Amino acid sequence: MAKTQLGARVDEDVAELARKRAADLGVSVGDYLARLVQDDASGLRARGVEAAARFLADHQAVFDEAEDARQPGEVRAA
């Protein structure tokens, strides 16, 4: 498929995030942005967010219990 060049202006911090994430994935920034657009247009991203929300709704009590069981002063892992 032929490629078309697009231009967009974004804040430098957004540009840097895009560069870093593309590098993490081993793809160009253009390919990374194309993937984001395709995922968004296909509804993949929305379905992922909805699935995560359903998971949390179904299992929130487990997370609440784990949080309540923490000892005072215990540091959470990042």
PDB file of N, CA and C in Angstrom:
ATOM      1  N   MET A   1       0.855  -1.175   0.000  1.00  0.00           N
ATOM      2  CA  MET A   1       0.000   0.000   0.000  1.00  0.00           C
ATOM      3  C   MET A   1       0.900   1.237   0.000  1.00  0.00           C
ATOM      4  N   ALA A   2       0.524   2.223  -0.792  1.00  0.00           N
ATOM      5  CA  ALA A   2       1.278   3.466  -0.860  1.00  0.00           C
ATOM      6  C   ALA A   2       1.148   4.222   0.454  1.00  0.00           C
ATOM      7  N   LYS A   3       2.193   4.909   0.818  1.00  0.00           N
ATOM      8  CA  LYS A   3       2.172   5.681   2.058  1.00  0.00           C
ATOM      9  C   LYS A   3       1.989   7.158   1.728  1.00  0.00           C
ATOM     10  N   THR A   4       1.282   7.849   2.606  1.00  0.00           N
ATOM     11  CA  THR A   4       1.041   9.278   2.491  1.00  0.00           C
ATOM     12  C   THR A   4       1.636   9.953   3.706  1.00  0.00           C
ATOM     13  N   GLN A   5       2.280  11.066   3.476  1.00  0.00           N
ATOM     14  CA  GLN A   5       2.878  11.801   4.583  1.00  0.00           C
ATOM     15  C   GLN A   5       1.849  12.737   5.185  1.00  0.00           C
ATOM     16  N   LEU A   6       1.744  12.704   6.515  1.00  0.00           N
ATOM     17  CA  LEU A   6       0.875  13.604   7.254  1.00  0.00           C
ATOM     18  C   LEU A   6       1.749  14.514   8.109  1.00  0.00           C
ATOM     19  N   GLY A   7       1.227  15.654   8.454  1.00  0.00           N
ATOM     20  CA  GLY A   7       1.923  16.552   9.362  1.00  0.00           C
ATOM     21  C   GLY A   7       1.021  16.890  10.524  1.00  0.00           C
ATOM     22  N   ALA A   8       1.591  16.922  11.701  1.00  0.00           N
ATOM     23  CA  ALA A   8       0.807  17.272  12.884  1.00  0.00           C
ATOM     24  C   ALA A   8       1.716  17.985  13.870  1.00  0.00           C
ATOM     25  N   ARG A   9       1.163  18.915  14.577  1.00  0.00           N
ATOM     26  CA  ARG A   9       1.912  19.612  15.626  1.00  0.00           C
ATOM     27  C   ARG A   9       1.398  19.133  16.979  1.00  0.00           C
ATOM     28  N   VAL A  10       2.326  18.690  17.811  1.00  0.00           N
ATOM     29  CA  VAL A  10       1.984  18.237  19.155  1.00  0.00           C
ATOM     30  C   VAL A  10       2.991  18.834  20.122  1.00  0.00           C
ATOM     31  N   ASP A  11       2.623  18.850  21.393  1.00  0.00           N
ATOM     32  CA  ASP A  11       3.550  19.319  22.408  1.00  0.00           C
ATOM     33  C   ASP A  11       4.789  18.430  22.410  1.00  0.00           C
ATOM     34  N   GLU A  12       5.922  18.993  22.767  1.00  0.00           N
ATOM     35  CA  GLU A  12       7.177  18.245  22.763  1.00  0.00           C
ATOM     36  C   GLU A  12       7.110  17.011  23.652  1.00  0.00           C
ATOM     37  N   ASP A  13       6.417  17.104  24.792  1.00  0.00           N
ATOM     38  CA  ASP A  13       6.332  15.935  25.673  1.00  0.00           C
ATOM     39  C   ASP A  13       5.545  14.799  25.016  1.00  0.00           C
ATOM     40  N   VAL A  14       4.528  15.133  24.226  1.00  0.00           N
ATOM     41  CA  VAL A  14       3.766  14.117  23.501  1.00  0.00           C
ATOM     42  C   VAL A  14       4.645  13.498  22.413  1.00  0.00           C
ATOM     43  N   ALA A  15       5.393  14.337  21.711  1.00  0.00           N
ATOM     44  CA  ALA A  15       6.297  13.839  20.669  1.00  0.00           C
ATOM     45  C   ALA A  15       7.334  12.893  21.268  1.00  0.00           C
ATOM     46  N   GLU A  16       7.882  13.250  22.403  1.00  0.00           N
ATOM     47  CA  GLU A  16       8.888  12.409  23.052  1.00  0.00           C
ATOM     48  C   GLU A  16       8.278  11.085  23.509  1.00  0.00           C
ATOM     49  N   LEU A  17       7.064  11.135  24.044  1.00  0.00           N
ATOM     50  CA  LEU A  17       6.378   9.890  24.426  1.00  0.00           C
ATOM     51  C   LEU A  17       6.178   8.985  23.213  1.00  0.00           C
ATOM     52  N   ALA A  18       5.780   9.569  22.096  1.00  0.00           N
ATOM     53  CA  ALA A  18       5.580   8.784  20.875  1.00  0.00           C
ATOM     54  C   ALA A  18       6.888   8.165  20.416  1.00  0.00           C
ATOM     55  N   ARG A  19       7.975   8.931  20.448  1.00  0.00           N
ATOM     56  CA  ARG A  19       9.283   8.399  20.047  1.00  0.00           C
ATOM     57  C   ARG A  19       9.712   7.252  20.946  1.00  0.00           C
ATOM     58  N   LYS A  20       9.562   7.443  22.249  1.00  0.00           N
ATOM     59  CA  LYS A  20       9.978   6.403  23.202  1.00  0.00           C
ATOM     60  C   LYS A  20       9.139   5.147  23.060  1.00  0.00           C
ATOM     61  N   ARG A  21       7.825   5.309  22.927  1.00  0.00           N
ATOM     62  CA  ARG A  21       6.955   4.141  22.820  1.00  0.00           C
ATOM     63  C   ARG A  21       7.219   3.388  21.521  1.00  0.00           C
ATOM     64  N   ALA A  22       7.409   4.117  20.429  1.00  0.00           N
ATOM     65  CA  ALA A  22       7.730   3.479  19.150  1.00  0.00           C
ATOM     66  C   ALA A  22       9.045   2.705  19.267  1.00  0.00           C
ATOM     67  N   ALA A  23      10.038   3.303  19.903  1.00  0.00           N
ATOM     68  CA  ALA A  23      11.326   2.625  20.095  1.00  0.00           C
ATOM     69  C   ALA A  23      11.149   1.374  20.945  1.00  0.00           C
ATOM     70  N   ASP A  24      10.341   1.467  22.005  1.00  0.00           N
ATOM     71  CA  ASP A  24      10.080   0.299  22.858  1.00  0.00           C
ATOM     72  C   ASP A  24       9.478  -0.855  22.049  1.00  0.00           C
ATOM     73  N   LEU A  25       8.634  -0.512  21.092  1.00  0.00           N
ATOM     74  CA  LEU A  25       7.960  -1.521  20.268  1.00  0.00           C
ATOM     75  C   LEU A  25       8.782  -1.941  19.055  1.00  0.00           C
ATOM     76  N   GLY A  26       9.888  -1.219  18.812  1.00  0.00           N
ATOM     77  CA  GLY A  26      10.741  -1.544  17.674  1.00  0.00           C
ATOM     78  C   GLY A  26      10.151  -1.147  16.330  1.00  0.00           C
ATOM     79  N   VAL A  27       9.351  -0.091  16.327  1.00  0.00           N
ATOM     80  CA  VAL A  27       8.732   0.386  15.091  1.00  0.00           C
ATOM     81  C   VAL A  27       9.015   1.872  14.927  1.00  0.00           C
ATOM     82  N   SER A  28       8.781   2.370  13.719  1.00  0.00           N
ATOM     83  CA  SER A  28       8.945   3.808  13.486  1.00  0.00           C
ATOM     84  C   SER A  28       7.796   4.561  14.155  1.00  0.00           C
ATOM     85  N   VAL A  29       7.982   5.858  14.339  1.00  0.00           N
ATOM     86  CA  VAL A  29       6.909   6.683  14.910  1.00  0.00           C
ATOM     87  C   VAL A  29       5.694   6.652  13.984  1.00  0.00           C
ATOM     88  N   GLY A  30       5.922   6.689  12.677  1.00  0.00           N
ATOM     89  CA  GLY A  30       4.811   6.634  11.729  1.00  0.00           C
ATOM     90  C   GLY A  30       4.025   5.344  11.849  1.00  0.00           C
ATOM     91  N   ASP A  31       4.739   4.213  11.966  1.00  0.00           N
ATOM     92  CA  ASP A  31       4.044   2.934  12.123  1.00  0.00           C
ATOM     93  C   ASP A  31       3.315   2.855  13.452  1.00  0.00           C
ATOM     94  N   TYR A  32       3.918   3.417  14.495  1.00  0.00           N
ATOM     95  CA  TYR A  32       3.267   3.439  15.814  1.00  0.00           C
ATOM     96  C   TYR A  32       1.972   4.247  15.750  1.00  0.00           C
ATOM     97  N   LEU A  33       2.028   5.425  15.142  1.00  0.00           N
ATOM     98  CA  LEU A  33       0.826   6.257  15.030  1.00  0.00           C
ATOM     99  C   LEU A  33      -0.225   5.587  14.158  1.00  0.00           C
ATOM    100  N   ALA A  34       0.201   4.927  13.083  1.00  0.00           N
ATOM    101  CA  ALA A  34      -0.750   4.213  12.229  1.00  0.00           C
ATOM    102  C   ALA A  34      -1.452   3.118  13.019  1.00  0.00           C
ATOM    103  N   ARG A  35      -0.694   2.410  13.855  1.00  0.00           N
ATOM    104  CA  ARG A  35      -1.283   1.353  14.684  1.00  0.00           C
ATOM    105  C   ARG A  35      -2.313   1.935  15.646  1.00  0.00           C
ATOM    106  N   LEU A  36      -1.996   3.073  16.259  1.00  0.00           N
ATOM    107  CA  LEU A  36      -2.939   3.706  17.181  1.00  0.00           C
ATOM    108  C   LEU A  36      -4.239   4.089  16.469  1.00  0.00           C
ATOM    109  N   VAL A  37      -4.106   4.670  15.289  1.00  0.00           N
ATOM    110  CA  VAL A  37      -5.283   5.089  14.534  1.00  0.00           C
ATOM    111  C   VAL A  37      -6.113   3.869  14.128  1.00  0.00           C
ATOM    112  N   GLN A  38      -5.444   2.811  13.649  1.00  0.00           N
ATOM    113  CA  GLN A  38      -6.172   1.603  13.254  1.00  0.00           C
ATOM    114  C   GLN A  38      -6.894   0.974  14.447  1.00  0.00           C
ATOM    115  N   ASP A  39      -6.210   0.912  15.597  1.00  0.00           N
ATOM    116  CA  ASP A  39      -6.836   0.354  16.794  1.00  0.00           C
ATOM    117  C   ASP A  39      -8.038   1.182  17.218  1.00  0.00           C
ATOM    118  N   ASP A  40      -7.908   2.492  17.137  1.00  0.00           N
ATOM    119  CA  ASP A  40      -9.009   3.373  17.514  1.00  0.00           C
ATOM    120  C   ASP A  40     -10.181   3.223  16.552  1.00  0.00           C
ATOM    121  N   ALA A  41      -9.883   3.236  15.266  1.00  0.00           N
ATOM    122  CA  ALA A  41     -10.943   3.159  14.257  1.00  0.00           C
ATOM    123  C   ALA A  41     -11.649   1.808  14.280  1.00  0.00           C
ATOM    124  N   SER A  42     -10.932   0.763  14.626  1.00  0.00           N
ATOM    125  CA  SER A  42     -11.539  -0.574  14.652  1.00  0.00           C
ATOM    126  C   SER A  42     -12.343  -0.821  15.922  1.00  0.00           C
ATOM    127  N   GLY A  43     -12.189   0.055  16.901  1.00  0.00           N
ATOM    128  CA  GLY A  43     -12.871  -0.126  18.174  1.00  0.00           C
ATOM    129  C   GLY A  43     -12.084  -0.979  19.156  1.00  0.00           C
ATOM    130  N   LEU A  44     -10.873  -1.438  18.759  1.00  0.00           N
ATOM    131  CA  LEU A  44     -10.066  -2.288  19.624  1.00  0.00           C
ATOM    132  C   LEU A  44      -9.747  -1.607  20.953  1.00  0.00           C
ATOM    133  N   ARG A  45      -9.355  -0.356  20.897  1.00  0.00           N
ATOM    134  CA  ARG A  45      -9.003   0.357  22.130  1.00  0.00           C
ATOM    135  C   ARG A  45     -10.223   0.476  23.045  1.00  0.00           C
ATOM    136  N   ALA A  46     -11.361   0.826  22.484  1.00  0.00           N
ATOM    137  CA  ALA A  46     -12.581   0.978  23.292  1.00  0.00           C
ATOM    138  C   ALA A  46     -12.971  -0.351  23.923  1.00  0.00           C
ATOM    139  N   ARG A  47     -12.863  -1.435  23.146  1.00  0.00           N
ATOM    140  CA  ARG A  47     -13.203  -2.752  23.699  1.00  0.00           C
ATOM    141  C   ARG A  47     -12.249  -3.136  24.821  1.00  0.00           C
ATOM    142  N   GLY A  48     -10.971  -2.770  24.695  1.00  0.00           N
ATOM    143  CA  GLY A  48     -10.002  -3.055  25.755  1.00  0.00           C
ATOM    144  C   GLY A  48     -10.323  -2.301  27.032  1.00  0.00           C
ATOM    145  N   VAL A  49     -10.675  -1.032  26.894  1.00  0.00           N
ATOM    146  CA  VAL A  49     -11.034  -0.220  28.060  1.00  0.00           C
ATOM    147  C   VAL A  49     -12.307  -0.762  28.706  1.00  0.00           C
ATOM    148  N   GLU A  50     -13.275  -1.147  27.889  1.00  0.00           N
ATOM    149  CA  GLU A  50     -14.519  -1.714  28.428  1.00  0.00           C
ATOM    150  C   GLU A  50     -14.253  -3.029  29.153  1.00  0.00           C
ATOM    151  N   ALA A  51     -13.373  -3.858  28.601  1.00  0.00           N
ATOM    152  CA  ALA A  51     -13.044  -5.138  29.243  1.00  0.00           C
ATOM    153  C   ALA A  51     -12.357  -4.898  30.581  1.00  0.00           C
ATOM    154  N   ALA A  52     -11.463  -3.917  30.631  1.00  0.00           N
ATOM    155  CA  ALA A  52     -10.779  -3.599  31.881  1.00  0.00           C
ATOM    156  C   ALA A  52     -11.780  -3.089  32.921  1.00  0.00           C
ATOM    157  N   ALA A  53     -12.723  -2.270  32.489  1.00  0.00           N
ATOM    158  CA  ALA A  53     -13.743  -1.757  33.411  1.00  0.00           C
ATOM    159  C   ALA A  53     -14.615  -2.891  33.949  1.00  0.00           C
ATOM    160  N   ARG A  54     -14.986  -3.835  33.081  1.00  0.00           N
ATOM    161  CA  ARG A  54     -15.782  -4.981  33.538  1.00  0.00           C
ATOM    162  C   ARG A  54     -14.989  -5.836  34.522  1.00  0.00           C
ATOM    163  N   PHE A  55     -13.704  -6.048  34.223  1.00  0.00           N
ATOM    164  CA  PHE A  55     -12.850  -6.831  35.116  1.00  0.00           C
ATOM    165  C   PHE A  55     -12.791  -6.191  36.500  1.00  0.00           C
ATOM    166  N   LEU A  56     -12.556  -4.882  36.524  1.00  0.00           N
ATOM    167  CA  LEU A  56     -12.489  -4.192  37.814  1.00  0.00           C
ATOM    168  C   LEU A  56     -13.828  -4.233  38.536  1.00  0.00           C
ATOM    169  N   ALA A  57     -14.906  -4.069  37.802  1.00  0.00           N
ATOM    170  CA  ALA A  57     -16.224  -4.114  38.433  1.00  0.00           C
ATOM    171  C   ALA A  57     -16.472  -5.494  39.050  1.00  0.00           C
ATOM    172  N   ASP A  58     -16.049  -6.542  38.346  1.00  0.00           N
ATOM    173  CA  ASP A  58     -16.261  -7.904  38.827  1.00  0.00           C
ATOM    174  C   ASP A  58     -15.342  -8.279  39.984  1.00  0.00           C
ATOM    175  N   HIS A  59     -14.162  -7.671  40.047  1.00  0.00           N
ATOM    176  CA  HIS A  59     -13.147  -8.112  41.008  1.00  0.00           C
ATOM    177  C   HIS A  59     -12.669  -7.012  41.952  1.00  0.00           C
ATOM    178  N   GLN A  60     -13.382  -5.914  42.012  1.00  0.00           N
ATOM    179  CA  GLN A  60     -12.950  -4.790  42.848  1.00  0.00           C
ATOM    180  C   GLN A  60     -12.787  -5.196  44.303  1.00  0.00           C
ATOM    181  N   ALA A  61     -13.650  -6.079  44.784  1.00  0.00           N
ATOM    182  CA  ALA A  61     -13.576  -6.504  46.192  1.00  0.00           C
ATOM    183  C   ALA A  61     -12.230  -7.151  46.511  1.00  0.00           C
ATOM    184  N   VAL A  62     -11.678  -7.902  45.576  1.00  0.00           N
ATOM    185  CA  VAL A  62     -10.372  -8.540  45.798  1.00  0.00           C
ATOM    186  C   VAL A  62      -9.295  -7.471  45.988  1.00  0.00           C
ATOM    187  N   PHE A  63      -9.333  -6.451  45.139  1.00  0.00           N
ATOM    188  CA  PHE A  63      -8.355  -5.373  45.253  1.00  0.00           C
ATOM    189  C   PHE A  63      -8.554  -4.593  46.553  1.00  0.00           C
ATOM    190  N   ASP A  64      -9.809  -4.369  46.921  1.00  0.00           N
ATOM    191  CA  ASP A  64     -10.095  -3.662  48.172  1.00  0.00           C
ATOM    192  C   ASP A  64      -9.584  -4.450  49.376  1.00  0.00           C
ATOM    193  N   GLU A  65      -9.800  -5.760  49.373  1.00  0.00           N
ATOM    194  CA  GLU A  65      -9.321  -6.604  50.474  1.00  0.00           C
ATOM    195  C   GLU A  65      -7.799  -6.580  50.560  1.00  0.00           C
ATOM    196  N   ALA A  66      -7.135  -6.666  49.440  1.00  0.00           N
ATOM    197  CA  ALA A  66      -5.671  -6.624  49.430  1.00  0.00           C
ATOM    198  C   ALA A  66      -5.171  -5.283  49.955  1.00  0.00           C
ATOM    199  N   GLU A  67      -5.827  -4.228  49.581  1.00  0.00           N
ATOM    200  CA  GLU A  67      -5.450  -2.894  50.054  1.00  0.00           C
ATOM    201  C   GLU A  67      -5.668  -2.781  51.562  1.00  0.00           C
ATOM    202  N   ASP A  68      -6.799  -3.289  52.041  1.00  0.00           N
ATOM    203  CA  ASP A  68      -7.108  -3.230  53.466  1.00  0.00           C
ATOM    204  C   ASP A  68      -6.150  -4.090  54.295  1.00  0.00           C
ATOM    205  N   ALA A  69      -5.625  -5.165  53.691  1.00  0.00           N
ATOM    206  CA  ALA A  69      -4.741  -6.085  54.409  1.00  0.00           C
ATOM    207  C   ALA A  69      -3.320  -5.561  54.535  1.00  0.00           C
ATOM    208  N   ARG A  70      -2.987  -4.524  53.802  1.00  0.00           N
ATOM    209  CA  ARG A  70      -1.639  -3.971  53.898  1.00  0.00           C
ATOM    210  C   ARG A  70      -1.358  -3.493  55.298  1.00  0.00           C
ATOM    211  N   GLN A  71      -0.144  -3.718  55.726  1.00  0.00           N
ATOM    212  CA  GLN A  71       0.287  -3.245  57.045  1.00  0.00           C
ATOM    213  C   GLN A  71       0.509  -1.734  56.993  1.00  0.00           C
ATOM    214  N   PRO A  72       0.252  -1.025  58.084  1.00  0.00           N
ATOM    215  CA  PRO A  72       0.525   0.421  58.097  1.00  0.00           C
ATOM    216  C   PRO A  72       1.996   0.669  57.778  1.00  0.00           C
ATOM    217  N   GLY A  73       2.232   1.629  56.915  1.00  0.00           N
ATOM    218  CA  GLY A  73       3.596   1.990  56.540  1.00  0.00           C
ATOM    219  C   GLY A  73       4.173   1.112  55.444  1.00  0.00           C
ATOM    220  N   GLU A  74       3.447   0.090  55.003  1.00  0.00           N
ATOM    221  CA  GLU A  74       3.934  -0.794  53.942  1.00  0.00           C
ATOM    222  C   GLU A  74       3.950  -0.027  52.633  1.00  0.00           C
ATOM    223  N   VAL A  75       5.001  -0.196  51.895  1.00  0.00           N
ATOM    224  CA  VAL A  75       5.142   0.503  50.619  1.00  0.00           C
ATOM    225  C   VAL A  75       4.624  -0.388  49.507  1.00  0.00           C
ATOM    226  N   ARG A  76       3.803   0.205  48.637  1.00  0.00           N
ATOM    227  CA  ARG A  76       3.260  -0.543  47.503  1.00  0.00           C
ATOM    228  C   ARG A  76       4.312  -0.619  46.410  1.00  0.00           C
ATOM    229  N   ALA A  77       4.345  -1.731  45.703  1.00  0.00           N
ATOM    230  CA  ALA A  77       5.226  -1.877  44.550  1.00  0.00           C
ATOM    231  C   ALA A  77       4.655  -1.078  43.394  1.00  0.00           C
ATOM    232  N   ALA A  78       5.538  -0.514  42.592  1.00  0.00           N
ATOM    233  CA  ALA A  78       5.101   0.294  41.449  1.00  0.00           C
ATOM    234  C   ALA A  78       4.631  -0.557  40.318  1.00  0.00           C
TER     235      ALA A  78
END
